[in-house]
Protein backbone atom coordinates (compact mmCIF):
# COMPACT_ATOMS: atom_id res chain seq x y z
CA UNK A 1 0.00 0.00 0.00
CA UNK A 2 1.35 3.43 -0.80
CA UNK A 3 2.70 5.16 2.29
CA UNK A 4 1.96 8.65 1.04
CA UNK A 5 -0.69 10.41 -1.00
CA UNK A 6 0.61 9.09 -4.32
CA UNK A 7 -2.06 7.09 -6.08
CA UNK A 8 -1.63 3.43 -6.86
CA UNK A 9 -0.22 2.60 -10.25
CA UNK A 10 -1.42 -0.19 -12.51
CA UNK A 11 1.68 -2.17 -11.46
CA UNK A 12 0.62 -1.92 -7.81
CA UNK A 13 -2.95 -2.97 -8.64
CA UNK A 14 -1.67 -6.02 -10.54
CA UNK A 15 0.62 -7.00 -7.67
CA UNK A 16 -2.32 -6.58 -5.25
CA UNK A 17 -4.57 -8.72 -7.46
CA UNK A 18 -1.90 -11.44 -7.67
CA UNK A 19 -1.36 -11.22 -3.88
CA UNK A 20 2.32 -10.39 -4.31
CA UNK A 21 3.47 -8.12 -1.48
CA UNK A 22 5.43 -5.04 -2.41
CA UNK A 23 6.68 -1.84 -0.86
CA UNK A 24 6.09 1.33 -2.90
CA UNK A 25 8.76 4.00 -3.02
CA UNK A 26 8.38 7.49 -4.45
CA UNK A 27 11.21 9.82 -5.37
CA UNK A 28 11.82 13.22 -6.90
CA UNK A 29 12.37 13.21 -10.64
CA UNK A 30 15.69 14.46 -11.98
CA UNK A 31 19.21 13.18 -12.35
CA UNK A 32 19.42 13.23 -16.14
CA UNK A 33 17.17 12.23 -19.02
CA UNK A 34 14.77 9.39 -18.21
CA UNK A 35 15.98 6.05 -19.47
CA UNK A 36 19.68 6.89 -19.14
CA UNK A 37 22.29 5.32 -16.88
CA UNK A 38 22.58 8.60 -14.96
CA UNK A 39 18.83 8.64 -14.35
CA UNK A 40 18.91 5.04 -13.10
CA UNK A 41 21.74 5.88 -10.71
CA UNK A 42 19.73 8.90 -9.53
CA UNK A 43 16.77 6.61 -8.79
CA UNK A 44 18.96 4.20 -6.77
CA UNK A 45 20.47 7.11 -4.84
CA UNK A 46 17.03 8.68 -4.23
CA UNK A 47 15.85 5.35 -2.82
CA UNK A 48 19.03 4.98 -0.75
CA UNK A 49 19.60 1.60 -2.38
CA UNK A 50 22.45 -0.32 -3.94
CA UNK A 51 22.23 0.24 -7.74
CA UNK A 52 22.66 -3.54 -8.14
CA UNK A 53 19.17 -4.03 -6.61
CA UNK A 54 17.43 -1.37 -8.71
CA UNK A 55 16.49 -2.78 -12.12
CA UNK A 56 15.68 -0.96 -15.33
CA UNK A 57 13.34 -2.25 -18.01
CA UNK A 58 14.52 -2.37 -21.62
CA UNK A 59 12.41 -3.52 -24.56
CA UNK A 60 13.93 -4.92 -27.73
CA UNK A 61 12.87 -6.54 -30.99
CA UNK A 62 14.46 -9.76 -32.16
CA UNK A 63 15.39 -10.56 -35.75
CA UNK A 64 12.17 -12.63 -35.84
CA UNK A 65 10.11 -9.52 -35.04
CA UNK A 66 9.24 -10.78 -31.53
CA UNK A 67 9.39 -8.27 -28.67
CA UNK A 68 11.48 -9.08 -25.58
CA UNK A 69 11.87 -7.42 -22.21
CA UNK A 70 15.24 -7.31 -20.47
CA UNK A 71 15.75 -6.29 -16.85
CA UNK A 72 19.15 -5.32 -15.55
CA UNK A 73 20.68 -3.25 -12.78
CA UNK A 74 20.54 0.48 -13.51
CA UNK A 75 24.33 0.89 -13.69
CA UNK A 76 24.73 -1.89 -16.27
CA UNK A 77 24.56 -1.77 -20.06
CA UNK A 78 22.66 -4.40 -22.04
CA UNK A 79 24.91 -6.55 -24.21
CA UNK A 80 22.77 -7.11 -27.31
CA UNK A 81 24.61 -10.30 -28.29
CA UNK A 82 24.11 -11.83 -24.84
CA UNK A 83 20.47 -10.72 -24.88
CA UNK A 84 19.92 -12.35 -28.27
CA UNK A 85 21.49 -15.60 -27.04
CA UNK A 86 19.31 -15.52 -23.91
CA UNK A 87 16.13 -15.49 -26.01
CA UNK A 88 17.32 -17.69 -28.88
CA UNK A 89 17.43 -14.93 -31.49
CA UNK A 90 20.09 -14.23 -34.11
CA UNK A 91 20.08 -10.58 -32.99
CA UNK A 92 18.06 -8.05 -31.01
CA UNK A 93 17.77 -4.28 -31.31
CA UNK A 94 16.46 -1.83 -28.75
CA UNK A 95 13.04 -0.40 -29.54
CA UNK A 96 13.13 3.16 -30.79
CA UNK A 97 11.97 5.72 -28.22
CA UNK A 98 8.93 6.52 -30.37
CA UNK A 99 7.88 2.82 -30.26
CA UNK A 100 8.09 2.28 -26.50
CA UNK A 101 4.64 3.56 -25.58
CA UNK A 102 2.85 1.85 -28.47
CA UNK A 103 4.48 -1.51 -27.71
CA UNK A 104 4.58 -1.50 -23.89
CA UNK A 105 1.91 0.98 -22.82
CA UNK A 106 4.53 2.84 -20.77
CA UNK A 107 6.65 5.92 -21.37
CA UNK A 108 10.44 5.94 -21.47
CA UNK A 109 11.74 6.11 -17.91
CA UNK A 110 8.52 4.68 -16.46
CA UNK A 111 8.53 1.29 -18.17
CA UNK A 112 7.82 -1.73 -15.94
CA UNK A 113 7.90 -5.45 -16.79
CA UNK A 114 4.56 -5.75 -14.94
CA UNK A 115 1.42 -4.64 -16.77
CA UNK A 116 2.66 -4.16 -20.31
CA UNK A 117 0.06 -4.19 -23.10
CA UNK A 118 1.01 -7.81 -23.82
CA UNK A 119 3.07 -10.38 -21.95
CA UNK A 120 6.44 -10.48 -23.62
CA UNK A 121 9.22 -12.98 -22.93
CA UNK A 122 11.18 -11.43 -20.07
CA UNK A 123 14.74 -12.10 -18.91
CA UNK A 124 16.39 -10.64 -15.81
CA UNK A 125 20.14 -10.21 -15.46
CA UNK A 126 21.44 -13.19 -13.49
CA UNK A 127 22.26 -11.05 -10.44
CA UNK A 128 18.56 -10.58 -9.66
CA UNK A 129 18.66 -14.06 -8.13
CA UNK A 130 21.30 -12.82 -5.64
CA UNK A 131 18.69 -10.70 -3.84
CA UNK A 132 15.57 -11.63 -1.92
CA UNK A 133 13.91 -8.52 -3.29
CA UNK A 134 14.63 -6.04 -6.03
CA UNK A 135 13.25 -2.70 -7.16
CA UNK A 136 11.45 -2.20 -10.47
CA UNK A 137 9.51 0.70 -11.91
CA UNK A 138 5.98 1.03 -10.58
CA UNK A 139 4.94 2.11 -14.08
CA UNK A 140 5.49 5.84 -13.86
CA UNK A 141 8.41 8.17 -13.42
CA UNK A 142 8.91 8.89 -9.73
CA UNK A 143 7.62 5.53 -8.45
CA UNK A 144 9.28 2.19 -7.81
CA UNK A 145 8.18 -0.99 -6.04
CA UNK A 146 10.34 -3.33 -4.02
CA UNK A 147 9.12 -6.85 -4.67
CA UNK A 148 10.20 -10.39 -3.81
CA UNK A 149 12.45 -11.56 -6.62
CA UNK A 150 11.10 -15.12 -6.79
CA UNK A 151 7.48 -13.97 -6.80
CA UNK A 152 8.24 -11.42 -9.54
CA UNK A 153 10.04 -13.96 -11.73
CA UNK A 154 7.12 -16.35 -11.24
CA UNK A 155 4.49 -13.74 -12.10
CA UNK A 156 6.33 -12.79 -15.29
CA UNK A 157 7.37 -16.37 -16.12
CA UNK A 158 10.80 -14.79 -16.50
CA UNK A 159 14.21 -16.39 -16.67
CA UNK A 160 17.66 -15.13 -15.80
CA UNK A 161 20.82 -14.89 -17.88
CA UNK A 162 24.03 -12.89 -18.12
CA UNK A 163 22.86 -9.80 -20.00
CA UNK A 164 25.38 -7.13 -19.05
CA UNK A 165 28.28 -5.82 -21.09
CA UNK A 166 31.72 -6.56 -19.67
XYZ file of C-alpha atoms in Angstrom:
166
model
C 0.000 0.000 0.000
C 1.346 3.429 -0.798
C 2.695 5.162 2.291
C 1.961 8.654 1.043
C -0.686 10.407 -1.003
C 0.610 9.089 -4.319
C -2.062 7.090 -6.082
C -1.634 3.425 -6.858
C -0.224 2.600 -10.252
C -1.418 -0.194 -12.507
C 1.684 -2.173 -11.461
C 0.615 -1.923 -7.813
C -2.954 -2.973 -8.639
C -1.671 -6.019 -10.545
C 0.622 -7.004 -7.669
C -2.323 -6.584 -5.250
C -4.572 -8.725 -7.459
C -1.903 -11.443 -7.666
C -1.364 -11.219 -3.882
C 2.320 -10.386 -4.314
C 3.467 -8.123 -1.476
C 5.434 -5.038 -2.406
C 6.678 -1.842 -0.863
C 6.089 1.328 -2.897
C 8.765 4.003 -3.023
C 8.378 7.492 -4.453
C 11.212 9.816 -5.374
C 11.816 13.222 -6.899
C 12.370 13.210 -10.636
C 15.690 14.464 -11.978
C 19.213 13.183 -12.353
C 19.417 13.232 -16.135
C 17.170 12.230 -19.016
C 14.765 9.386 -18.205
C 15.976 6.045 -19.466
C 19.681 6.893 -19.142
C 22.293 5.324 -16.883
C 22.580 8.605 -14.961
C 18.833 8.638 -14.348
C 18.913 5.042 -13.096
C 21.737 5.882 -10.707
C 19.726 8.902 -9.532
C 16.775 6.610 -8.786
C 18.962 4.204 -6.775
C 20.474 7.114 -4.842
C 17.035 8.684 -4.226
C 15.855 5.347 -2.824
C 19.031 4.984 -0.748
C 19.599 1.604 -2.382
C 22.448 -0.316 -3.944
C 22.234 0.237 -7.737
C 22.664 -3.538 -8.142
C 19.171 -4.031 -6.607
C 17.431 -1.371 -8.712
C 16.492 -2.784 -12.115
C 15.676 -0.962 -15.329
C 13.335 -2.246 -18.014
C 14.520 -2.374 -21.617
C 12.410 -3.516 -24.555
C 13.929 -4.920 -27.729
C 12.869 -6.545 -30.989
C 14.460 -9.759 -32.160
C 15.392 -10.565 -35.749
C 12.168 -12.627 -35.840
C 10.111 -9.517 -35.041
C 9.241 -10.782 -31.535
C 9.387 -8.271 -28.670
C 11.476 -9.084 -25.576
C 11.874 -7.424 -22.207
C 15.236 -7.313 -20.475
C 15.747 -6.290 -16.854
C 19.151 -5.323 -15.550
C 20.684 -3.247 -12.777
C 20.541 0.479 -13.505
C 24.330 0.891 -13.692
C 24.735 -1.893 -16.266
C 24.556 -1.765 -20.061
C 22.664 -4.396 -22.036
C 24.911 -6.552 -24.210
C 22.773 -7.107 -27.309
C 24.611 -10.300 -28.290
C 24.112 -11.830 -24.838
C 20.474 -10.721 -24.881
C 19.922 -12.354 -28.272
C 21.489 -15.603 -27.041
C 19.314 -15.519 -23.914
C 16.126 -15.489 -26.011
C 17.317 -17.690 -28.879
C 17.432 -14.928 -31.489
C 20.093 -14.233 -34.105
C 20.084 -10.585 -32.995
C 18.057 -8.052 -31.006
C 17.772 -4.281 -31.315
C 16.461 -1.834 -28.747
C 13.039 -0.403 -29.539
C 13.132 3.158 -30.793
C 11.974 5.721 -28.222
C 8.933 6.521 -30.368
C 7.884 2.822 -30.263
C 8.094 2.280 -26.496
C 4.635 3.562 -25.580
C 2.853 1.854 -28.473
C 4.484 -1.510 -27.706
C 4.578 -1.499 -23.892
C 1.915 0.984 -22.817
C 4.533 2.835 -20.775
C 6.653 5.922 -21.373
C 10.438 5.939 -21.465
C 11.737 6.108 -17.908
C 8.515 4.677 -16.461
C 8.535 1.288 -18.169
C 7.821 -1.734 -15.943
C 7.895 -5.447 -16.789
C 4.556 -5.752 -14.941
C 1.419 -4.640 -16.770
C 2.657 -4.165 -20.310
C 0.056 -4.188 -23.096
C 1.010 -7.809 -23.818
C 3.068 -10.377 -21.946
C 6.444 -10.477 -23.625
C 9.222 -12.978 -22.930
C 11.184 -11.435 -20.066
C 14.743 -12.098 -18.909
C 16.394 -10.644 -15.811
C 20.137 -10.210 -15.460
C 21.438 -13.187 -13.493
C 22.264 -11.052 -10.445
C 18.557 -10.580 -9.658
C 18.664 -14.056 -8.127
C 21.298 -12.819 -5.639
C 18.695 -10.696 -3.843
C 15.571 -11.634 -1.918
C 13.905 -8.519 -3.287
C 14.626 -6.039 -6.028
C 13.249 -2.699 -7.164
C 11.445 -2.200 -10.467
C 9.511 0.699 -11.913
C 5.982 1.031 -10.584
C 4.940 2.108 -14.081
C 5.490 5.836 -13.860
C 8.406 8.174 -13.424
C 8.905 8.887 -9.726
C 7.615 5.532 -8.454
C 9.282 2.186 -7.810
C 8.178 -0.986 -6.043
C 10.339 -3.327 -4.022
C 9.117 -6.850 -4.669
C 10.200 -10.386 -3.813
C 12.455 -11.563 -6.623
C 11.101 -15.122 -6.786
C 7.481 -13.968 -6.798
C 8.236 -11.423 -9.539
C 10.040 -13.962 -11.732
C 7.121 -16.355 -11.237
C 4.493 -13.740 -12.095
C 6.326 -12.787 -15.286
C 7.366 -16.368 -16.118
C 10.802 -14.795 -16.496
C 14.214 -16.391 -16.673
C 17.659 -15.131 -15.804
C 20.821 -14.887 -17.880
C 24.028 -12.889 -18.117
C 22.857 -9.803 -20.003
C 25.378 -7.125 -19.049
C 28.279 -5.822 -21.086
C 31.720 -6.557 -19.667
